PDB file of C-alpha atoms and ligand atoms in Angstrom:
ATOM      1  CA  UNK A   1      27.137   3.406  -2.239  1.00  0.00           C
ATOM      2  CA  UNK A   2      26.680   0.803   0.084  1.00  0.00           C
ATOM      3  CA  UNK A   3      23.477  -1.408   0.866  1.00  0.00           C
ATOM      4  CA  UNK A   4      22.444   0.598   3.773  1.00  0.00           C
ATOM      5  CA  UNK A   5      22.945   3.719   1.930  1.00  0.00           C
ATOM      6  CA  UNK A   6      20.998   2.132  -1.150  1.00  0.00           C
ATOM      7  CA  UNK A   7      18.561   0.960   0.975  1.00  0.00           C
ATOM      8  CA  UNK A   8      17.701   4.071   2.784  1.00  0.00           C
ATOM      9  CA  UNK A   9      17.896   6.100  -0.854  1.00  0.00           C
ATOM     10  CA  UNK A  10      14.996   3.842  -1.763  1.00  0.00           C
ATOM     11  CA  UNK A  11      12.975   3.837   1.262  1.00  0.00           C
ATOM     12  CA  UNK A  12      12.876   7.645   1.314  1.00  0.00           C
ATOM     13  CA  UNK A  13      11.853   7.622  -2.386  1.00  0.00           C
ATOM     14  CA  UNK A  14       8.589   4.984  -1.556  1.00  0.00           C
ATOM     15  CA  UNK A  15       5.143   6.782  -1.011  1.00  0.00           C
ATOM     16  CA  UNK A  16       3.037   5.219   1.733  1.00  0.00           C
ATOM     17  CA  UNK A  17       1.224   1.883   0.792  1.00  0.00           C
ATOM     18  CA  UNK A  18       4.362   1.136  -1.326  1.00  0.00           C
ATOM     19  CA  UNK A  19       6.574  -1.769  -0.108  1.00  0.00           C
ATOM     20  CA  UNK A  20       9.752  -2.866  -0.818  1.00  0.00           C
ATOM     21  CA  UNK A  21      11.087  -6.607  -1.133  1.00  0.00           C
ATOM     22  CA  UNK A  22      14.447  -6.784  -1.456  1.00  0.00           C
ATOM     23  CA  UNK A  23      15.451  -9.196  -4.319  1.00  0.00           C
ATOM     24  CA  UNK A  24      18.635 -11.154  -2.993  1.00  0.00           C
ATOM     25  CA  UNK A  25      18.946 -13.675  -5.356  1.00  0.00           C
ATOM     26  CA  UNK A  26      22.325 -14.730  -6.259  1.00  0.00           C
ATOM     27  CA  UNK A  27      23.773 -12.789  -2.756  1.00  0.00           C
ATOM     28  CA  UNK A  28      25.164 -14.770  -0.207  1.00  0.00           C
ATOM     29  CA  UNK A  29      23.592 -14.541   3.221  1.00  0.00           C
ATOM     30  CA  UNK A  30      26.496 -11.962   4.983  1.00  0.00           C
ATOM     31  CA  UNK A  31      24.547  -9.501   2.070  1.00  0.00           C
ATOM     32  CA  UNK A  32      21.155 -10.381   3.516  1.00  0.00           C
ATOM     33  CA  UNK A  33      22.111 -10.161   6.538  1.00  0.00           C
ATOM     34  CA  UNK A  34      23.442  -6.680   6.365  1.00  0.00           C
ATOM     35  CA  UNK A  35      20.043  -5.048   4.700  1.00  0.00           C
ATOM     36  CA  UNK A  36      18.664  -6.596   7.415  1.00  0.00           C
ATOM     37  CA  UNK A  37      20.598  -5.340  10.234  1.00  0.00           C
ATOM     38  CA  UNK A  38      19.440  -1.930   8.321  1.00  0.00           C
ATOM     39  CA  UNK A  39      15.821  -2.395   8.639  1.00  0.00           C
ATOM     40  CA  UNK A  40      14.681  -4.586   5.736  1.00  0.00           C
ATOM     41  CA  UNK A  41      12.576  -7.011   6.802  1.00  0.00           C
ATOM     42  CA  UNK A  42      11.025  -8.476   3.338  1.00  0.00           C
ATOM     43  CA  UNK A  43      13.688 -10.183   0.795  1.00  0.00           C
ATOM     44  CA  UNK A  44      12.657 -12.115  -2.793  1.00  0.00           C
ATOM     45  CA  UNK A  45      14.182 -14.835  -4.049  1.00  0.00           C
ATOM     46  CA  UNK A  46      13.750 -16.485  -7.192  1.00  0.00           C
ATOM     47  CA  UNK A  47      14.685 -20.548  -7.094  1.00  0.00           C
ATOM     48  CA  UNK A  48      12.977 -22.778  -4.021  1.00  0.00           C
ATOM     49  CA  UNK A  49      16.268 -24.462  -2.927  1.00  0.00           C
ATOM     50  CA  UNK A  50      18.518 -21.249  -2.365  1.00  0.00           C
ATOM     51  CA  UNK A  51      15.223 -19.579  -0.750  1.00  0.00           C
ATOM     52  CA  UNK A  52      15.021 -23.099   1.846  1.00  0.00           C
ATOM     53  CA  UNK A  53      18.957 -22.579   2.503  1.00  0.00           C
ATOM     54  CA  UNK A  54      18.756 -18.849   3.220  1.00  0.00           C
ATOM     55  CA  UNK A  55      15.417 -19.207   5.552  1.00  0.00           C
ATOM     56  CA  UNK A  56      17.795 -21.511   7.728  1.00  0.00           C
ATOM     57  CA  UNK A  57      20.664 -19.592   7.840  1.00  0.00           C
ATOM     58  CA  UNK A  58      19.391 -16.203   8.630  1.00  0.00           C
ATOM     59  CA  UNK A  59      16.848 -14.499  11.156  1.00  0.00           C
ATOM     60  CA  UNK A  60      13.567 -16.066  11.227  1.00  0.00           C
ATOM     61  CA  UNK A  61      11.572 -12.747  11.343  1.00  0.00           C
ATOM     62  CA  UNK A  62      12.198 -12.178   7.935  1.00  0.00           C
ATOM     63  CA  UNK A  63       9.310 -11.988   5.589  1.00  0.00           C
ATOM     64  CA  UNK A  64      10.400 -14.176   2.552  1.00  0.00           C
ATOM     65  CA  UNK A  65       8.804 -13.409  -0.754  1.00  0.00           C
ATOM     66  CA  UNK A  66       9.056 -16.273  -3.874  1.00  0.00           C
ATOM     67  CA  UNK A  67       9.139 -14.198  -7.012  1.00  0.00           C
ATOM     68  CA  UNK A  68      10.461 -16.729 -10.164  1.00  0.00           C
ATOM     69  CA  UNK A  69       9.335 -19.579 -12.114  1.00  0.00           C
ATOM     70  CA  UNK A  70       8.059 -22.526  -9.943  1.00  0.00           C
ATOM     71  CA  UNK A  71       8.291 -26.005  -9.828  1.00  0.00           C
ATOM     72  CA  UNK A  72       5.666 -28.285  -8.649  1.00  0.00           C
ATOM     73  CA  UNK A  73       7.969 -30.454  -7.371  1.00  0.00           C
ATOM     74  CA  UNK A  74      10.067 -27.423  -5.824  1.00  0.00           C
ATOM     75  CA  UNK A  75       6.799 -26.043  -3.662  1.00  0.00           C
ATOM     76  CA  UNK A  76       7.134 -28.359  -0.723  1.00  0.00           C
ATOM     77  CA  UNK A  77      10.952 -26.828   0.054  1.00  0.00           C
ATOM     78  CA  UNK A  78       9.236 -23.165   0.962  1.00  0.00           C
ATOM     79  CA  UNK A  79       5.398 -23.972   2.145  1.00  0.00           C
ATOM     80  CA  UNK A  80       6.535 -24.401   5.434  1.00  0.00           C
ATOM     81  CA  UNK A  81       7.459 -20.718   5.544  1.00  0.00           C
ATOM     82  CA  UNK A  82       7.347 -18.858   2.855  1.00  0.00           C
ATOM     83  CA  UNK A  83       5.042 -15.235   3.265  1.00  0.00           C
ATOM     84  CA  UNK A  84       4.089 -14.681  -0.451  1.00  0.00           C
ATOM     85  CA  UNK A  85       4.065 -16.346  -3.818  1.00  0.00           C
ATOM     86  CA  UNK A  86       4.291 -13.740  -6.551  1.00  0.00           C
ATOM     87  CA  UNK A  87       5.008 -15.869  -9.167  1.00  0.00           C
ATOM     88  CA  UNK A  88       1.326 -18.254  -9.593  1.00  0.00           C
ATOM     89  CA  UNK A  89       1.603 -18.586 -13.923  1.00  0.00           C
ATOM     90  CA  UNK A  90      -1.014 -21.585 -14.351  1.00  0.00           C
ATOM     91  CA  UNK A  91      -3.970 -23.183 -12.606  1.00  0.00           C
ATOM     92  CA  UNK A  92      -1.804 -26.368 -11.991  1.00  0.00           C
ATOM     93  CA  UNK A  93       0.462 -24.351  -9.721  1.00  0.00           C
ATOM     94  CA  UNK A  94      -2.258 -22.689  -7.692  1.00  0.00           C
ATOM     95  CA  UNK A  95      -3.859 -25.632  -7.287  1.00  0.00           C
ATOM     96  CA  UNK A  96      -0.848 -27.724  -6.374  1.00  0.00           C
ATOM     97  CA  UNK A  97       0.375 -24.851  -3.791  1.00  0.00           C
ATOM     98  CA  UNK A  98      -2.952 -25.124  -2.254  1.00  0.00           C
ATOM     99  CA  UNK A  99      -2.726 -28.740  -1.679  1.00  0.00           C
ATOM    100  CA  UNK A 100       0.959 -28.205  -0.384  1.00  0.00           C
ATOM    101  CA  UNK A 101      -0.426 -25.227   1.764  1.00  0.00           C
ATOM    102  CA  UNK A 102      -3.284 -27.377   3.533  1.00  0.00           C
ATOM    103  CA  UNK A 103      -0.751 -30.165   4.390  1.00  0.00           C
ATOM    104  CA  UNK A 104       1.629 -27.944   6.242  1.00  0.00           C
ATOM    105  CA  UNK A 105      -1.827 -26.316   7.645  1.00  0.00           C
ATOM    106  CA  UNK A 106      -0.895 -22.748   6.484  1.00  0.00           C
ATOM    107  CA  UNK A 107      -2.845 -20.469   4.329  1.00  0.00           C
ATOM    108  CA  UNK A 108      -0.484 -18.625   1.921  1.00  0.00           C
ATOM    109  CA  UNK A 109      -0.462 -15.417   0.079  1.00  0.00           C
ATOM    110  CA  UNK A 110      -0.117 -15.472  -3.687  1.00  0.00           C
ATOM    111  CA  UNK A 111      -0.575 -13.632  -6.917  1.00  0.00           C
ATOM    112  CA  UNK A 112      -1.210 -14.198 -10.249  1.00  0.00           C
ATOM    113  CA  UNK A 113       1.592 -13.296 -12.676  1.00  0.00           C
ATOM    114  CA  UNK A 114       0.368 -12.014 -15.662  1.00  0.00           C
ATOM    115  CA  UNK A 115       2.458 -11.629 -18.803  1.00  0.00           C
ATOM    116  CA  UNK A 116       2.643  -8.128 -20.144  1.00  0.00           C
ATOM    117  CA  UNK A 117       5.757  -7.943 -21.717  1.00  0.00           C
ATOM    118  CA  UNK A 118       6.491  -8.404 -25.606  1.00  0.00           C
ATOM    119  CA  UNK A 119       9.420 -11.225 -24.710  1.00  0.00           C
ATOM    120  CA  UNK A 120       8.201 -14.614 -25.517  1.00  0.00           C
ATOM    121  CA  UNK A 121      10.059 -16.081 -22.614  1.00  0.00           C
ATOM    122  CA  UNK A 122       8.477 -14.481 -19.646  1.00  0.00           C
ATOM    123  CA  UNK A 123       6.009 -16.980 -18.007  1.00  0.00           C
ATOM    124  CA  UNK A 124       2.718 -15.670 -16.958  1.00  0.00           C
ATOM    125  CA  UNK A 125      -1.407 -16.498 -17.578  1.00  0.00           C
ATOM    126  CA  UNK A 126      -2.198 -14.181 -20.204  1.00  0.00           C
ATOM    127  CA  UNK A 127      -5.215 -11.634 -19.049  1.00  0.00           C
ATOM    128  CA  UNK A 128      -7.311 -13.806 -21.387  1.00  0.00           C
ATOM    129  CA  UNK A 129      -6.640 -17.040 -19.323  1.00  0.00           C
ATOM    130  CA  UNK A 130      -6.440 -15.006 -16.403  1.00  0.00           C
ATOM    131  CA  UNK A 131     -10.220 -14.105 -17.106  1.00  0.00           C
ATOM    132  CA  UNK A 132     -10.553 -17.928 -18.083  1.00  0.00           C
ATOM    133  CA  UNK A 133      -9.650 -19.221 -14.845  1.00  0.00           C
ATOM    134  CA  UNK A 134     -11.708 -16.623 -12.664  1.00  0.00           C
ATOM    135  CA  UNK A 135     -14.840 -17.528 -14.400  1.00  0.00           C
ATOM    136  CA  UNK A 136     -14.744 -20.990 -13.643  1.00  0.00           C
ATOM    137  CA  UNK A 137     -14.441 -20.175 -10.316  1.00  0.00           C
ATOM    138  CA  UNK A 138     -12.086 -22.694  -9.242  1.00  0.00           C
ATOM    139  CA  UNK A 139     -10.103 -20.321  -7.018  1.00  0.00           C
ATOM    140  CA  UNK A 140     -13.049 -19.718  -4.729  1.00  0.00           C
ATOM    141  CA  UNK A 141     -13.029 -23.942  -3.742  1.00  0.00           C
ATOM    142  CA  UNK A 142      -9.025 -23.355  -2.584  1.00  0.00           C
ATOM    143  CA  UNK A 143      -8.944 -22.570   1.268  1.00  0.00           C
ATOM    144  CA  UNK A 144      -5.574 -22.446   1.890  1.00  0.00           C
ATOM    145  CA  UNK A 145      -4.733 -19.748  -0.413  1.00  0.00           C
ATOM    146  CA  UNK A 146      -5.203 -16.228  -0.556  1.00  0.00           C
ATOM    147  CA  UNK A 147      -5.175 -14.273  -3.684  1.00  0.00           C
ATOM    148  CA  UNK A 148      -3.624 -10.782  -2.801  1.00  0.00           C
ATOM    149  CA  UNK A 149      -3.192  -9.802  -6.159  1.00  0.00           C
ATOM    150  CA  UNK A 150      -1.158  -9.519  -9.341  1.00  0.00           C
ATOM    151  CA  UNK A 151       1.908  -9.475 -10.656  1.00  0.00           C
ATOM    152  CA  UNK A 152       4.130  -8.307 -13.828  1.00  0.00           C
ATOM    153  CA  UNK A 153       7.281  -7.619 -15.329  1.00  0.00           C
ATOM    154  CA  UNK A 154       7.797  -5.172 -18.261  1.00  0.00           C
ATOM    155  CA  UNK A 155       9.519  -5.596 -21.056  1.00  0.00           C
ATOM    156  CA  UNK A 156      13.160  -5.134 -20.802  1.00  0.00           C
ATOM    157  CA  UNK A 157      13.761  -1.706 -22.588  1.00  0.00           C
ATOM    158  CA  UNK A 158      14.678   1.656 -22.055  1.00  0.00           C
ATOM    159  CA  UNK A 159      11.652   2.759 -23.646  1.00  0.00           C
ATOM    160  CA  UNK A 160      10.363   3.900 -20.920  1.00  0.00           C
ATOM    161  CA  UNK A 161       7.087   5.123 -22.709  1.00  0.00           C
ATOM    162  CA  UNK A 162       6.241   1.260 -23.564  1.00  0.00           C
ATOM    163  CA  UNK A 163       7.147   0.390 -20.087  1.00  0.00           C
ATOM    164  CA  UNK A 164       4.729   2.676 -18.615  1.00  0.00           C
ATOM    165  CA  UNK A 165       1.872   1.241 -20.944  1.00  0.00           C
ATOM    166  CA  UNK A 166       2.376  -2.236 -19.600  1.00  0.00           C
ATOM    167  CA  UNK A 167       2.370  -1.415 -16.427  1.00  0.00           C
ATOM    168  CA  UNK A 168      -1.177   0.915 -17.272  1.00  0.00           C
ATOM    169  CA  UNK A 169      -2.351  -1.868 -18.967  1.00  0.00           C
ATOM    170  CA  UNK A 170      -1.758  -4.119 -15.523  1.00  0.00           C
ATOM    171  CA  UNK A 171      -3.044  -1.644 -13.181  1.00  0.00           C
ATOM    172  CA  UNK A 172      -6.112  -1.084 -14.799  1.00  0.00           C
ATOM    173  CA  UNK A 173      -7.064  -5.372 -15.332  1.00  0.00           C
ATOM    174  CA  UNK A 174      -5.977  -5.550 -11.638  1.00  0.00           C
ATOM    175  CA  UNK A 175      -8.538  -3.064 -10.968  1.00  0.00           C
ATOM    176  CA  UNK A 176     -11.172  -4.298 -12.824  1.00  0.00           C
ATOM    177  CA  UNK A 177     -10.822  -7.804 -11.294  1.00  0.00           C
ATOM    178  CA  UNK A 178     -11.225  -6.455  -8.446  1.00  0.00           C
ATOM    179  CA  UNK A 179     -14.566  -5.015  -9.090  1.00  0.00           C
ATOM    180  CA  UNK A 180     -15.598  -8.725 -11.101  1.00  0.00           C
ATOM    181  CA  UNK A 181     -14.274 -11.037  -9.077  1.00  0.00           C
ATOM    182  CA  UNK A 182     -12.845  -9.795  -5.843  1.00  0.00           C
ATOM    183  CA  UNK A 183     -15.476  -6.907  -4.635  1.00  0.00           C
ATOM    184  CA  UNK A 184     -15.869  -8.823  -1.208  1.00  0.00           C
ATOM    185  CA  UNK A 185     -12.325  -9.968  -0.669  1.00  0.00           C
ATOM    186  CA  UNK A 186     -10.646  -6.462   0.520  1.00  0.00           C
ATOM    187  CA  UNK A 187      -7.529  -8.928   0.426  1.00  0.00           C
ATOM    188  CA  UNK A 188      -7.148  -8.439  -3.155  1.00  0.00           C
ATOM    189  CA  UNK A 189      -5.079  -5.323  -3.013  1.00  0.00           C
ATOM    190  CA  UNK A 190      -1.326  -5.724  -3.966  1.00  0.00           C
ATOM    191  CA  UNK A 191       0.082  -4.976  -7.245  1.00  0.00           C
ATOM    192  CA  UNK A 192       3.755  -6.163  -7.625  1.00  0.00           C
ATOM    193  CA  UNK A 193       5.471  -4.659 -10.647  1.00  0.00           C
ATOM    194  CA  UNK A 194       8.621  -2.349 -10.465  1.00  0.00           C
ATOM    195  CA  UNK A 195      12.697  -3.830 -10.702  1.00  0.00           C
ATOM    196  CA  UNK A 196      15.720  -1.665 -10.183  1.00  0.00           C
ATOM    197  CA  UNK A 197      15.189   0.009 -14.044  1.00  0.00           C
ATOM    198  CA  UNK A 198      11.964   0.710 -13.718  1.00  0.00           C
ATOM    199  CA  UNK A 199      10.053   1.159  -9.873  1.00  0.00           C
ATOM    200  CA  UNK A 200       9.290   4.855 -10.759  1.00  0.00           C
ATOM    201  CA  UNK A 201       7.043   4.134 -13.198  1.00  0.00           C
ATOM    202  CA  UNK A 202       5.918   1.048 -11.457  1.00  0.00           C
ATOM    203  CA  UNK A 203       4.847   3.347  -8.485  1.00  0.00           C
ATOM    204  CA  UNK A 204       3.199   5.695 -11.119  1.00  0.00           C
ATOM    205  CA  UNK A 205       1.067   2.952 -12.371  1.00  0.00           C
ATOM    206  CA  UNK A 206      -0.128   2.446  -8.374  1.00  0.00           C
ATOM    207  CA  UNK A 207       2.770  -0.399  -7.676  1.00  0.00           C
ATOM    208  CA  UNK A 208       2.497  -1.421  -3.824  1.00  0.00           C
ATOM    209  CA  UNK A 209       5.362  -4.082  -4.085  1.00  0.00           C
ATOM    210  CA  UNK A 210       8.722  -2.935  -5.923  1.00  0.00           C
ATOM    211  CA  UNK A 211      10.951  -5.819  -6.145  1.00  0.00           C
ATOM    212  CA  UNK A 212      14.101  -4.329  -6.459  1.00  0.00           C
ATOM    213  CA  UNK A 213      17.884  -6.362  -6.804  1.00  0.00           C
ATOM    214  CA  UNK A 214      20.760  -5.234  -8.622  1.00  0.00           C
ATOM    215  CA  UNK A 215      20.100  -1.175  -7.119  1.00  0.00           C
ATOM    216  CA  UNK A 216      20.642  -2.226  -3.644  1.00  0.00           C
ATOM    217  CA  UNK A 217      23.151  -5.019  -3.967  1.00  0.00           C
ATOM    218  CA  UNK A 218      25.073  -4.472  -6.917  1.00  0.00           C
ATOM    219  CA  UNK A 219      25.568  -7.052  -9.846  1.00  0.00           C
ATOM    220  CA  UNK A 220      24.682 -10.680  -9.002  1.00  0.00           C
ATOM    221  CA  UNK A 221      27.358 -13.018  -8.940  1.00  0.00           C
ATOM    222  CA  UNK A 222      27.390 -16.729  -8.575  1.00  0.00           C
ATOM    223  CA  UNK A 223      28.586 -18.291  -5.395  1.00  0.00           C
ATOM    224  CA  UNK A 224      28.925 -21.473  -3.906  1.00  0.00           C
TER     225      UNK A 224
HETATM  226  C1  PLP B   1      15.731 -10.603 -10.350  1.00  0.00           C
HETATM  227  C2  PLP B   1      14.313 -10.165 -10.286  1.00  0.00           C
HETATM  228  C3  PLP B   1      13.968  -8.871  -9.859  1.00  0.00           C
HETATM  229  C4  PLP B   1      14.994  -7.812  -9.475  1.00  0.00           C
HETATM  230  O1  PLP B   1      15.658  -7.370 -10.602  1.00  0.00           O
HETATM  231  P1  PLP B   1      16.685  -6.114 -10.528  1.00  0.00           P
HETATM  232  O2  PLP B   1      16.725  -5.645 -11.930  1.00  0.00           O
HETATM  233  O3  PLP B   1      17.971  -6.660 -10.046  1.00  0.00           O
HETATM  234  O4  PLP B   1      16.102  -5.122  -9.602  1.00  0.00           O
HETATM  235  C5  PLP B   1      12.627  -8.545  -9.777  1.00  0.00           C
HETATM  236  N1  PLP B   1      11.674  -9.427 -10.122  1.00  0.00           N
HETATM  237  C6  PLP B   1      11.954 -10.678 -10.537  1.00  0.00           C
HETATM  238  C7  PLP B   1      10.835 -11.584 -10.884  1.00  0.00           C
HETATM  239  C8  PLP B   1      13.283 -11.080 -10.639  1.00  0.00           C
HETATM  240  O5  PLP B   1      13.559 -12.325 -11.064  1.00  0.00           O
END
């Protein structure tokens, strides 16, 4: 099938309060460019140079979501523009995209990655340093961030049944930060876990951000 028809295929399949961000990593912009011409307005990309690039080539109502390991020294290439961080994995970062954020005199959406999966090499706070970081209330001194949430990624596995415990085991700490730390901030309300193998049970677990690649725009290639 082609991107529109992937596209629409997943739209139709997304219960209300569920969106989707479109993970183009990897595509080259004639890609983007069609799944936007067919309604998607929200893409993800995953490395702070590429993202800059694509933000100047293409339309500039897109909504561009940041969704893989950064850099410190990487931030300053997307705080002019970018609409959400997904990908916050230490106190340094937050506190070093705040400082970027206040320069450019935006306030910027972000959530905390937390690391749920049993790989080693997924970067994340655990819940424990999650918790850590909350209590000293550092987060509540930053003005020119907002923390919208969390977010996760599963292990990668086709047991499905461990995949739906992570993402259980996300949903309910996301909820229950939300009653500790976040009762007044009605802000705190997105929950980012679900790729192409595994949005269903992403959505099942309360998911309202599927990021979602390789289902809409095939197998990622390098380009130049
Ligand atoms: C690449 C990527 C995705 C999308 O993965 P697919 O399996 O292609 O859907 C989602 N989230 C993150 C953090 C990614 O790096």
């Amino acid at each position: 099938m082609n991107i529109t028809g992937q596209l629409q295929s997943i739209w139709n399949e997304l219960p209300a309060g569920v969106r989707l961000v479109a993970v183009s990593k990897l595509h080259p912009t004639e890609m983007i460019l069609e799944a936007y011409k067919a309604g998607q307005k929200i893409f993800g990309e995953n490395k702070a140079q590429e993202l800059a690039k694509k933000y100047e080539d293409l339309p500039k109502d897109i909504e561009w979501h940041f969704i893989g390991h950064l850099q410190t020294n990487k931030i300053k290439y997307i705080i002019p523009f970018v609409a959400m961080i997904h990908s916050i994995d230490s106190e340094k970062l937050l506190l070093e995209v705040n400082k970027n954020a206040q320069k450019a005199g935006r306030k910027v959406n972000v959530l905390l990655q937390i690391h749920i999966a049993k790989e080693e090499t997924k970067y994340g706070f655990s819940p424990e340093e999650c918790l850590d970081l909350l209590n000293s209330g550092v987060h509540k001194t930053l003005d020119a961030v907002c923390i919208r949430g969390l977010m996760g990624m599963a292990t990668f596995t086709e047991d499905m049944t461990a995949v739906r415990s992570e993402f259980n085991m996300l949903s309910s700490f996301f909820k229950k930060l939300k009653q500790d730390f976040f009762s007044s901030a009605p802000d705190f309300n997105e929950l980012s876990i679900g790729m192409s193998e595994d949005y269903h049970e992403a959505i099942a677990a309360g998911s309202t951000l599927v990021r979602i690649g390789s289902k809409i725009f095939g197998e990622r290639q390098y380009y130049s």
